Amino acid sequence: MIEVKNLVKDYGGHLAVDDVSFTINDGEVVGFLGPNGAGKTTTMNMITGYLSATAGSVSVAGFNVLEYPNEVKRRIGYLPEIPPLYTDMTVEEYLNFCYDLKKAKLPRGPHIEEICCLVKIDHVYKRLIKNLSKGYKQRVGIAQALIGNPEVLILDEPTVGLDPNQIIEIRNLITQLGKNHTVILSSHILSEVQAVCERIIVINNGKLVADDKAENLSKSLSKDHSLLARIIGPQKDVMRLIATIRGVEGVSATGVRESGAIEYKIDPHPEADIRRELFDRLSERHWPLIMLTSNELSLEEIFIELTSPKIPVSRKKKGED
Amino acid sequence: MKAIFKRELKSYFTSPIGYIVLSVMWAYSTMLFVTLFSSGSPDITVIFSSMFSMILFLLPLLTMRTFSEEKRQKTDQLYMTAPTSLLGVVLGKFFAAVTVFLIGMSLTLLFEFIIMIYIVPQWLVYFSNIIGTTLMASAFIALGVFISACTESQIVSAIISFAFATVMMLLDVVVTLFNVSWITAAAEWFSFSDRYNTFTNGTVDISNILFFISLAVIFIFLTVRKLDKKRWA
């Protein structure tokens, strides 16, 4: 659906986007993750045709954005970081204006009504946009992006500045929209991307540093594959037992964490999955396993790992795919 | 273009700008008309020629926001990412400003009707005046729209437009100040007021019409290029 090839944006010596390539398939919900100033917005602006690329190409549904800008723009609904709202208009006037501007073909009344119900702005329909709360303004921005029923939705930090309830509502809305749209969502909030997106593209300093499914990202980037297990049983015997499990490369007791249970740190081979066998063997001996967690990186830690300047994880990841 | 035109025209009246421009134009022209009328002269041309400088200084108020405010508020992203032509956007804004200007001038039509009660007005002279003012204003509006597209601040945009208005006014002084023939010739050629005054005299000169129309076309074209540059540079 969206094909980005070797995209470069040079702001007079400052490389905002540096050789970024990725493909987004029909119906995917992709998260664009990166710290502030990483180049997310610039990349999105180039996809939507708002900015030109210094080099590289963007095509949407097979149409190159430079050669067929209108074909591309017709297929994209864009919510920029700051929603482009004319605050002196009512929601009704604004959405009708967007309808005209986008030359939408769907029947005007029902189409706008449907969008308003979907993003839940039907009860503020007659109000001036400047009098709406930030959450509602954001919704009007999303409604604007939905006009003309574009196949692709590009949402740039749609939940910035909203309160927790509004964030959850907008997230649910995006999940709902993801069912019948291709969605690109940018954010510097990891939990958001994790909650909504199937796939994550991480950008840092204009470079693509990772592109994978959320769970794969944490697996492949985590150098620490160890497990933490809390087991009730005699320490020496338990350790001896664990050491005999195939794939276990090391085990150590980290201490008593709760009464009667000792916590062990188990280092398995990166490829091995020892969890089932561990459980079976412990239950044979009637040593209860009361906790088993992975020491894998959380998305937060991956993010820091990927975007911290000291650790050049960088392009290797992409080559592996 | 229609959507932009409608929105833009409406926005003049959701802010004080439209009302300010219209009330100043109406108050000034009414004042001129009353003075004229009480002196017993039916020559409406005086109103037009007296309004020249005032129009030059009012038009920047109409054009200062057109693109600068959109850039500042980032609402330009809406039409820049919509499947619409930039020329349509520019023309929509241009014609909206021209329309407000024409509403401002509409009162002169009423004056003609009042004159009609007493004598037969010189309709040809009147229309020559209206065409002249509208063309001159259109050229200046196109210039203002272009200046607005070059900056993010409507104040800067207004100041530069005012500066141009002042230059236009001073061109006539330049003509009288310098005795160098080519400077005088250039200033005279470029002088808005000279060309405008031929209209107020009731002479519709095709070269003057072309002058103002070309200026408007050139600045509309430059505005489109200026906006489009973002996508190419």
Coordinates of C-alpha atoms in Angstrom, one line a residue:
Chain A
M1 CA 0.0 0.0 0.0
I2 CA 2.7 2.5 1.0
E3 CA 6.2 2.1 -0.3
V4 CA 9.0 4.3 1.0
K5 CA 12.3 3.9 -0.7
N6 CA 15.6 5.5 0.5
L7 CA 13.8 8.6 1.6
V8 CA 16.1 11.5 2.5
K9 CA 15.3 15.0 3.7
D10 CA 18.1 17.4 4.0
Y11 CA 17.3 20.8 5.7
G12 CA 20.4 22.6 4.6
G13 CA 23.0 20.4 6.1
H14 CA 20.8 18.8 8.7
L15 CA 19.7 15.4 7.7
A16 CA 16.2 15.1 9.2
V17 CA 15.5 11.8 7.5
D18 CA 18.4 9.7 6.3
D19 CA 17.8 6.9 3.9
V20 CA 14.6 5.5 5.3
S21 CA 12.9 2.6 3.5
F22 CA 9.9 0.5 4.5
T23 CA 6.8 -1.0 3.0
I24 CA 3.4 -1.0 4.7
N25 CA 0.8 -3.5 3.5
D26 CA -2.9 -3.1 3.1
G27 CA -4.7 -3.0 6.4
E28 CA -1.7 -2.9 8.6
V29 CA -1.6 -0.7 11.7
V30 CA 1.9 0.5 12.1
G31 CA 3.4 2.6 14.9
F32 CA 6.1 5.1 14.1
L33 CA 8.2 5.4 17.2
G34 CA 11.0 7.7 18.0
P35 CA 12.0 10.5 20.4
N36 CA 11.1 14.1 19.6
G37 CA 13.0 15.3 16.6
A38 CA 13.7 11.9 15.3
G39 CA 12.2 12.6 11.9
K40 CA 8.8 11.0 12.3
T41 CA 6.8 14.1 11.4
T42 CA 9.1 14.9 8.5
T43 CA 8.7 11.4 7.1
M44 CA 4.9 11.6 7.4
N45 CA 4.9 15.0 5.8
M46 CA 6.8 13.5 2.9
I47 CA 4.3 10.6 2.6
T48 CA 1.4 13.0 2.5
G49 CA 3.0 15.3 -0.1
Y50 CA 3.2 18.3 2.3
L51 CA 7.0 18.3 2.0
S52 CA 9.2 17.2 -0.8
A53 CA 11.9 14.6 -0.4
T54 CA 15.5 15.5 -1.1
A55 CA 16.0 12.0 -2.4
G56 CA 14.1 8.8 -2.6
S57 CA 10.5 8.1 -3.4
V58 CA 7.2 7.5 -1.8
S59 CA 4.3 5.7 -3.5
V60 CA 0.9 5.0 -2.2
A61 CA -1.3 2.4 -3.9
G62 CA 1.3 2.4 -6.8
F63 CA 1.1 6.2 -7.3
N64 CA 4.3 8.2 -6.9
V65 CA 3.6 11.2 -4.7
L66 CA 5.6 13.5 -6.9
E67 CA 4.1 12.4 -10.2
Y68 CA 0.5 11.9 -9.1
P69 CA 0.1 14.0 -5.9
N70 CA -3.7 14.2 -6.1
E71 CA -4.1 10.4 -6.5
V72 CA -2.0 10.0 -3.4
K73 CA -3.7 12.7 -1.5
R74 CA -7.1 11.3 -2.3
R75 CA -6.1 8.1 -0.6
I76 CA -4.6 9.6 2.5
G77 CA -6.4 11.1 5.5
Y78 CA -3.8 13.1 7.5
L79 CA -4.0 14.3 11.0
P80 CA -0.9 16.5 11.6
E81 CA 0.6 17.0 15.0
I82 CA -1.3 20.3 15.3
P83 CA -4.8 19.6 13.9
P84 CA -5.4 22.0 11.0
L85 CA -8.5 23.5 12.5
Y86 CA -10.1 26.8 11.6
T87 CA -11.2 27.7 15.0
D88 CA -13.6 30.4 13.8
M89 CA -15.8 27.8 12.2
T90 CA -18.3 25.5 13.7
V91 CA -17.7 21.7 13.5
E92 CA -20.4 21.5 10.9
E93 CA -18.9 24.3 8.7
Y94 CA -15.4 22.9 9.1
L95 CA -16.3 19.4 8.1
N96 CA -18.4 20.6 5.2
F97 CA -15.4 22.7 4.1
C98 CA -13.1 19.7 4.3
Y99 CA -15.7 17.7 2.3
D100 CA -15.6 20.4 -0.5
L101 CA -11.8 20.7 -0.3
K102 CA -11.2 17.0 -0.6
K103 CA -13.8 16.8 -3.4
A104 CA -15.4 13.8 -1.6
K105 CA -17.8 11.7 -3.7
L106 CA -19.8 10.1 -1.0
P107 CA -23.3 11.6 -0.2
R108 CA -22.5 14.6 1.9
G109 CA -25.0 14.5 4.7
P110 CA -24.9 10.8 5.6
H111 CA -21.1 10.6 5.2
I112 CA -20.4 13.5 7.6
E113 CA -23.0 12.2 10.0
E114 CA -21.5 8.8 10.0
I115 CA -18.0 10.2 10.8
C116 CA -19.4 12.4 13.6
C117 CA -21.0 9.4 15.2
L118 CA -17.9 7.3 14.8
V119 CA -15.6 9.9 16.5
K120 CA -18.4 11.0 18.8
I121 CA -18.6 14.6 18.0
D122 CA -22.3 14.6 16.9
H123 CA -23.4 16.5 20.0
V124 CA -20.9 19.4 19.5
Y125 CA -21.7 19.5 15.8
K126 CA -23.1 23.1 15.9
R127 CA -20.4 24.5 18.2
L128 CA -17.5 26.8 17.3
I129 CA -14.3 24.8 17.2
K130 CA -12.4 27.4 19.4
N131 CA -14.8 26.6 22.2
L132 CA -14.1 22.9 22.2
S133 CA -11.8 21.1 24.6
K134 CA -8.5 19.8 23.4
G135 CA -9.9 16.2 23.2
Y136 CA -12.8 17.3 21.1
K137 CA -10.5 19.4 18.8
Q138 CA -8.4 16.2 18.3
R139 CA -11.5 14.3 17.4
V140 CA -12.6 17.0 14.9
G141 CA -9.1 16.6 13.5
I142 CA -9.5 12.9 13.2
A143 CA -13.0 13.4 11.6
Q144 CA -11.4 15.7 9.1
A145 CA -8.9 13.0 8.2
L146 CA -11.7 10.5 7.7
I147 CA -13.6 12.6 5.2
G148 CA -13.7 11.1 1.8
N149 CA -13.1 7.7 3.4
P150 CA -9.4 7.4 2.5
E151 CA -7.8 4.0 2.5
V152 CA -4.8 5.3 4.5
L153 CA -4.9 7.2 7.8
I154 CA -1.7 9.0 9.0
L155 CA -2.0 10.2 12.5
D156 CA 0.8 12.3 13.9
E157 CA 0.9 12.0 17.7
P158 CA -2.9 11.9 18.0
T159 CA -3.0 11.7 21.8
V160 CA -0.5 14.4 22.8
G161 CA -1.8 16.7 25.4
L162 CA -4.9 14.7 26.2
D163 CA -6.0 13.6 29.6
P164 CA -5.8 9.8 30.4
N165 CA -9.5 9.2 29.7
Q166 CA -9.3 11.0 26.4
I167 CA -6.1 9.1 25.5
I168 CA -7.9 5.8 26.1
E169 CA -10.9 6.9 24.0
I170 CA -8.8 8.1 21.1
R171 CA -6.8 4.8 21.3
N172 CA -10.0 2.8 21.1
L173 CA -11.1 4.9 18.2
I174 CA -7.8 4.2 16.4
T175 CA -8.1 0.5 17.1
Q176 CA -11.6 0.6 15.6
L177 CA -10.4 2.6 12.6
G178 CA -7.6 0.1 12.1
K179 CA -10.1 -2.6 11.3
N180 CA -10.8 -1.1 7.9
H181 CA -8.0 1.3 7.2
T182 CA -4.2 1.2 6.8
V183 CA -3.0 3.3 9.7
I184 CA 0.3 4.9 10.4
L185 CA 0.5 6.3 13.9
S186 CA 3.4 8.2 15.3
S187 CA 4.1 8.6 18.9
H188 CA 6.9 8.9 21.4
I189 CA 4.8 7.1 23.9
L190 CA 5.6 3.4 23.8
S191 CA 2.6 2.1 25.6
E192 CA 0.4 3.7 23.1
V193 CA 2.1 2.1 20.1
Q194 CA 2.2 -1.2 22.0
A195 CA -1.6 -0.9 22.7
V196 CA -2.7 -0.1 19.2
C197 CA -0.1 -1.2 16.6
E198 CA 0.8 -4.6 15.2
R199 CA 4.1 -3.5 13.9
I200 CA 6.6 -0.9 15.1
I201 CA 9.0 1.1 13.1
V202 CA 11.6 2.9 15.2
I203 CA 13.2 6.0 13.9
N204 CA 16.1 7.8 15.6
N205 CA 18.1 10.7 14.3
G206 CA 16.4 10.3 10.9
K207 CA 17.5 6.7 10.6
L208 CA 15.3 3.6 10.7
V209 CA 16.7 1.6 13.6
A210 CA 14.1 -1.2 13.8
D211 CA 11.1 -2.5 12.0
D212 CA 9.3 -5.5 13.4
K213 CA 6.4 -6.8 15.3
A214 CA 6.3 -5.5 18.9
E215 CA 7.0 -8.9 20.5
N216 CA 9.7 -9.8 18.1
L217 CA 11.4 -6.5 18.8
S218 CA 11.7 -7.3 22.5
K219 CA 12.9 -10.8 21.8
S220 CA 15.5 -10.1 19.2
L221 CA 16.9 -7.0 20.9
S222 CA 17.0 -8.4 24.4
K223 CA 20.5 -9.7 25.1
D224 CA 19.2 -11.0 28.4
H225 CA 17.1 -14.1 27.8
S226 CA 17.1 -15.2 31.4
L227 CA 14.0 -16.2 33.4
L228 CA 13.1 -15.4 37.0
A229 CA 11.4 -18.3 38.8
R230 CA 10.1 -18.4 42.4
I231 CA 9.9 -22.0 43.6
I232 CA 9.0 -23.5 47.0
G233 CA 11.4 -26.3 47.7
P234 CA 14.8 -27.2 49.0
Q235 CA 17.3 -24.8 47.3
K236 CA 20.1 -27.3 46.5
D237 CA 17.8 -29.9 45.0
V238 CA 15.8 -27.4 43.1
M239 CA 19.0 -25.9 41.6
R240 CA 20.3 -29.4 40.7
L241 CA 17.0 -30.2 39.0
I242 CA 17.0 -27.0 37.0
A243 CA 20.5 -27.6 35.9
T244 CA 19.6 -30.9 34.3
I245 CA 16.9 -29.4 32.1
R246 CA 18.0 -29.4 28.5
G247 CA 18.9 -25.9 27.3
V248 CA 19.7 -24.4 30.7
E249 CA 23.1 -22.9 30.7
G250 CA 23.2 -21.6 34.2
V251 CA 21.2 -21.1 37.3
S252 CA 21.7 -19.1 40.5
A253 CA 19.5 -18.4 43.5
T254 CA 18.9 -14.7 44.0
G255 CA 17.4 -15.0 47.5
V256 CA 14.2 -15.4 49.4
R257 CA 11.6 -13.0 48.1
E258 CA 8.6 -14.2 50.0
S259 CA 8.3 -16.7 52.8
G260 CA 9.2 -20.2 51.8
A261 CA 9.9 -19.4 48.2
I262 CA 13.3 -18.8 46.7
E263 CA 13.9 -16.9 43.5
Y264 CA 16.2 -18.3 40.9
K265 CA 17.7 -16.7 37.9
I266 CA 17.8 -19.2 35.1
D267 CA 19.9 -18.6 31.9
P268 CA 18.7 -20.7 29.1
H269 CA 20.2 -20.9 25.6
P270 CA 18.7 -18.1 23.5
E271 CA 17.0 -20.5 21.2
A272 CA 15.6 -22.8 23.9
D273 CA 12.2 -22.6 25.5
I274 CA 12.5 -24.4 28.9
R275 CA 9.3 -23.2 30.5
R276 CA 7.2 -26.3 29.9
E277 CA 9.9 -28.8 31.0
L278 CA 10.6 -26.7 34.0
F279 CA 7.0 -26.8 35.1
D280 CA 6.7 -30.5 34.4
R281 CA 9.8 -31.4 36.3
L282 CA 8.9 -29.3 39.3
S283 CA 5.4 -30.6 39.5
E284 CA 6.7 -34.2 39.4
R285 CA 8.5 -33.3 42.6
H286 CA 5.6 -31.3 44.0
W287 CA 7.7 -28.2 44.3
P288 CA 5.3 -25.4 43.5
L289 CA 6.3 -22.8 40.9
I290 CA 4.7 -19.7 42.1
M291 CA 6.1 -17.2 39.6
L292 CA 7.9 -17.3 36.3
T293 CA 8.8 -14.1 34.4
S294 CA 11.0 -13.2 31.6
N295 CA 13.8 -10.8 32.1
E296 CA 13.3 -9.6 28.5
L297 CA 13.4 -6.0 27.8
S298 CA 10.1 -4.1 28.1
L299 CA 9.3 -1.9 25.1
E300 CA 10.4 1.1 27.2
E301 CA 13.9 -0.5 27.6
I302 CA 14.1 -1.4 23.9
F303 CA 13.2 2.2 23.0
I304 CA 16.0 3.5 25.2
E305 CA 18.3 0.9 23.9
L306 CA 17.5 1.7 20.3
T307 CA 17.6 5.5 20.6
S308 CA 20.4 6.1 23.1
P309 CA 23.4 7.4 21.2
K310 CA 25.9 5.1 22.9
I311 CA 24.6 1.8 21.6
P312 CA 24.7 1.5 17.9
V313 CA 22.1 -1.3 17.4
S314 CA 21.1 0.4 14.2
R315 CA 20.9 -1.1 10.8
K316 CA 21.9 -4.7 11.6
K317 CA 18.3 -5.4 12.6
K318 CA 17.0 -4.3 9.3
G319 CA 19.4 -6.5 7.4
E320 CA 18.3 -9.5 9.3
D321 CA 14.7 -9.2 8.1
Chain B
M1 CA -11.6 27.2 -5.2
K2 CA -15.2 27.6 -4.3
A3 CA -14.7 26.1 -0.9
I4 CA -11.7 28.3 -0.1
F5 CA -13.5 31.4 -1.4
K6 CA -16.6 30.7 0.8
R7 CA -14.5 30.0 3.9
E8 CA -12.2 33.0 3.3
L9 CA -15.1 35.4 2.7
K10 CA -16.8 34.2 5.8
S11 CA -13.7 34.5 7.9
Y12 CA -13.5 38.2 7.1
F13 CA -16.7 38.6 9.0
T14 CA -16.0 36.3 11.9
S15 CA -13.1 38.6 12.7
P16 CA -13.3 42.4 13.0
I17 CA -11.2 42.9 9.8
G18 CA -14.1 42.8 7.4
Y19 CA -16.1 45.1 9.5
I20 CA -13.3 47.6 9.9
V21 CA -12.4 47.7 6.2
L22 CA -16.1 48.1 5.2
S23 CA -16.9 50.7 7.8
V24 CA -13.9 52.8 7.0
M25 CA -14.6 52.6 3.2
W26 CA -18.3 53.3 3.7
A27 CA -17.7 56.1 6.2
Y28 CA -15.1 57.8 4.0
S29 CA -17.0 57.5 0.8
T30 CA -20.2 58.7 2.5
M31 CA -18.4 61.7 3.9
L32 CA -17.0 62.5 0.5
F33 CA -20.4 62.1 -1.1
V34 CA -22.1 64.4 1.5
T35 CA -19.5 67.1 1.0
L36 CA -19.8 66.7 -2.8
F37 CA -23.6 66.7 -2.6
S38 CA -23.9 69.7 -0.4
S39 CA -21.6 71.6 -2.8
G40 CA -24.0 70.8 -5.6
S41 CA -21.6 68.9 -7.8
P42 CA -22.8 65.6 -9.4
D43 CA -19.2 64.5 -10.3
I44 CA -18.7 61.2 -8.5
T45 CA -15.2 60.9 -9.9
V46 CA -13.9 63.0 -7.1
I47 CA -14.9 60.3 -4.6
F48 CA -12.9 57.7 -6.5
S49 CA -9.8 59.7 -6.9
S50 CA -9.9 60.8 -3.2
M51 CA -10.3 57.2 -2.2
F52 CA -7.1 56.0 -4.0
S53 CA -4.7 56.4 -1.1
M54 CA -7.2 55.2 1.4
I55 CA -7.7 52.0 -0.6
L56 CA -4.0 51.4 -0.8
F57 CA -3.7 51.5 2.9
L58 CA -6.8 49.4 3.6
L59 CA -6.1 46.6 1.3
P60 CA -3.1 45.2 3.3
L61 CA -5.6 44.7 6.1
L62 CA -7.5 42.3 3.9
T63 CA -4.5 40.5 2.6
M64 CA -2.2 40.3 5.5
R65 CA -3.6 37.1 7.0
T66 CA -4.4 35.2 3.9
F67 CA -1.4 32.8 4.0
S68 CA 0.7 34.0 6.9
E69 CA -1.9 33.1 9.4
E70 CA -2.4 29.6 7.9
K71 CA 1.3 29.0 8.0
R72 CA 1.5 30.1 11.6
Q73 CA -1.5 28.0 12.7
K74 CA -0.4 25.2 10.5
T75 CA -3.8 25.0 8.9
D76 CA -2.0 25.2 5.5
Q77 CA -1.4 21.4 6.0
L78 CA -5.1 20.9 5.3
Y79 CA -5.1 22.3 1.7
M80 CA -1.5 21.3 1.0
T81 CA -2.4 17.6 1.7
A82 CA -5.9 17.7 0.0
P83 CA -6.4 16.7 -3.6
T84 CA -6.9 20.2 -4.7
S85 CA -4.9 22.6 -6.9
L86 CA -2.8 25.3 -5.3
L87 CA -4.0 27.8 -8.0
G88 CA -7.5 27.1 -6.8
V89 CA -6.5 27.9 -3.2
V90 CA -4.8 31.1 -4.2
L91 CA -7.6 32.3 -6.4
G92 CA -10.2 31.5 -3.8
K93 CA -8.4 33.7 -1.3
F94 CA -7.7 36.4 -3.9
F95 CA -11.3 36.6 -5.0
A96 CA -12.6 36.6 -1.5
A97 CA -10.5 39.8 -0.8
V98 CA -11.6 41.3 -4.1
T99 CA -15.2 40.6 -3.1
V100 CA -14.9 42.4 0.3
F101 CA -13.4 45.3 -1.6
L102 CA -16.3 45.4 -4.0
I103 CA -18.8 45.3 -1.1
G104 CA -16.9 48.3 0.2
M105 CA -17.2 50.1 -3.1
S106 CA -20.9 49.1 -3.5
L107 CA -22.1 52.2 -1.7
T108 CA -21.0 54.4 -4.7
L109 CA -23.8 52.7 -6.6
L110 CA -26.2 54.0 -4.1
F111 CA -24.7 57.5 -4.6
E112 CA -25.3 57.2 -8.3
F113 CA -29.0 56.4 -7.6
I114 CA -29.3 59.4 -5.3
I115 CA -27.8 61.6 -8.1
M116 CA -30.2 60.0 -10.5
I117 CA -33.1 61.7 -8.6
Y118 CA -31.8 65.1 -9.7
I119 CA -29.9 64.6 -13.0
V120 CA -29.0 61.8 -15.4
P121 CA -25.7 60.4 -14.0
Q122 CA -22.7 59.8 -16.3
W123 CA -22.9 56.0 -16.1
L124 CA -20.0 55.4 -18.4
V125 CA -17.7 57.6 -16.2
Y126 CA -19.0 55.7 -13.2
F127 CA -18.3 52.3 -14.7
S128 CA -14.9 53.4 -15.9
N129 CA -14.2 54.4 -12.3
I130 CA -15.4 51.1 -10.9
I131 CA -13.4 49.1 -13.4
G132 CA -10.3 51.2 -12.7
T133 CA -10.5 50.9 -8.9
T134 CA -11.3 47.2 -9.0
L135 CA -8.4 46.5 -11.3
M136 CA -6.0 48.6 -9.3
A137 CA -7.2 46.9 -6.1
S138 CA -6.9 43.5 -7.6
A139 CA -3.3 44.1 -8.6
F140 CA -2.6 45.3 -5.1
I141 CA -4.5 42.4 -3.5
A142 CA -2.5 39.9 -5.5
L143 CA 0.7 41.6 -4.3
G144 CA -0.5 41.5 -0.7
V145 CA -1.4 37.8 -1.0
F146 CA 2.0 37.1 -2.3
I147 CA 3.7 39.0 0.5
S148 CA 1.5 37.1 3.0
A149 CA 2.7 33.8 1.5
C150 CA 6.3 34.9 2.1
T151 CA 6.0 35.3 5.9
E152 CA 4.4 33.6 8.9
S153 CA 3.6 36.9 10.6
Q154 CA 0.6 38.9 9.5
I155 CA 2.1 42.0 11.1
V156 CA 5.2 41.7 8.9
S157 CA 3.0 41.0 5.9
A158 CA 0.9 44.1 6.6
I159 CA 4.0 46.3 7.2
I160 CA 5.6 45.2 3.9
S161 CA 2.3 45.8 2.1
F162 CA 2.0 49.2 3.6
A163 CA 5.6 49.9 2.5
F164 CA 4.6 49.0 -1.0
A165 CA 1.6 51.3 -0.7
T166 CA 3.8 54.1 0.4
V167 CA 6.2 53.5 -2.5
M168 CA 3.2 53.6 -4.9
M169 CA 2.2 56.9 -3.4
L170 CA 5.8 58.3 -3.5
L171 CA 6.3 57.3 -7.1
D172 CA 4.5 60.5 -8.1
V173 CA 6.8 62.5 -5.9
V174 CA 9.8 60.8 -7.5
V175 CA 8.5 61.8 -10.8
T176 CA 8.5 65.5 -9.8
L177 CA 11.7 65.3 -7.8
F178 CA 14.1 63.8 -10.3
N179 CA 14.9 65.4 -13.5
V180 CA 16.6 62.3 -14.9
S181 CA 14.5 61.3 -17.8
W182 CA 14.7 57.5 -17.5
I183 CA 13.8 57.5 -13.8
T184 CA 10.9 59.7 -14.4
A185 CA 9.8 57.5 -17.3
A186 CA 10.1 54.4 -15.3
A187 CA 8.3 55.9 -12.3
E188 CA 5.6 57.2 -14.5
W189 CA 5.2 53.9 -16.2
F190 CA 4.9 52.1 -12.9
S191 CA 2.8 54.7 -11.2
F192 CA -0.5 53.2 -10.0
S193 CA -2.0 56.6 -9.4
D194 CA -1.2 57.8 -13.0
R195 CA -2.8 54.8 -14.5
Y196 CA -5.6 54.9 -12.0
N197 CA -6.4 58.5 -12.7
T198 CA -6.9 57.9 -16.3
F199 CA -9.8 55.7 -15.3
T200 CA -11.2 58.3 -12.9
N201 CA -11.2 60.7 -15.8
G202 CA -13.5 58.3 -17.6
T203 CA -10.9 57.0 -20.0
V204 CA -10.7 53.2 -20.3
D205 CA -7.2 52.7 -21.7
I206 CA -6.5 49.1 -22.7
S207 CA -2.9 49.4 -21.7
N208 CA -3.8 50.3 -18.2
I209 CA -6.3 47.4 -18.0
L210 CA -3.5 45.1 -19.2
F211 CA -1.1 46.6 -16.7
F212 CA -3.2 45.9 -13.7
I213 CA -4.4 42.5 -14.9
S214 CA -0.8 41.4 -15.7
L215 CA 0.4 42.5 -12.2
A216 CA -2.4 40.5 -10.6
V217 CA -1.6 37.4 -12.8
I218 CA 2.1 37.7 -12.1
F219 CA 1.6 37.9 -8.3
I220 CA -0.9 35.1 -8.2
F221 CA 1.5 33.0 -10.2
L222 CA 4.3 33.9 -7.9
T223 CA 2.2 33.0 -4.8
V224 CA 1.4 29.5 -6.3
R225 CA 5.1 29.0 -6.9
K226 CA 6.0 30.2 -3.4
L227 CA 3.6 27.7 -1.9
D228 CA 4.6 24.9 -4.2
K229 CA 8.2 25.5 -3.4
K230 CA 7.7 23.7 -0.1
R231 CA 7.0 20.6 -2.0
W232 CA 9.9 20.8 -4.4
A233 CA 12.7 22.6 -2.5

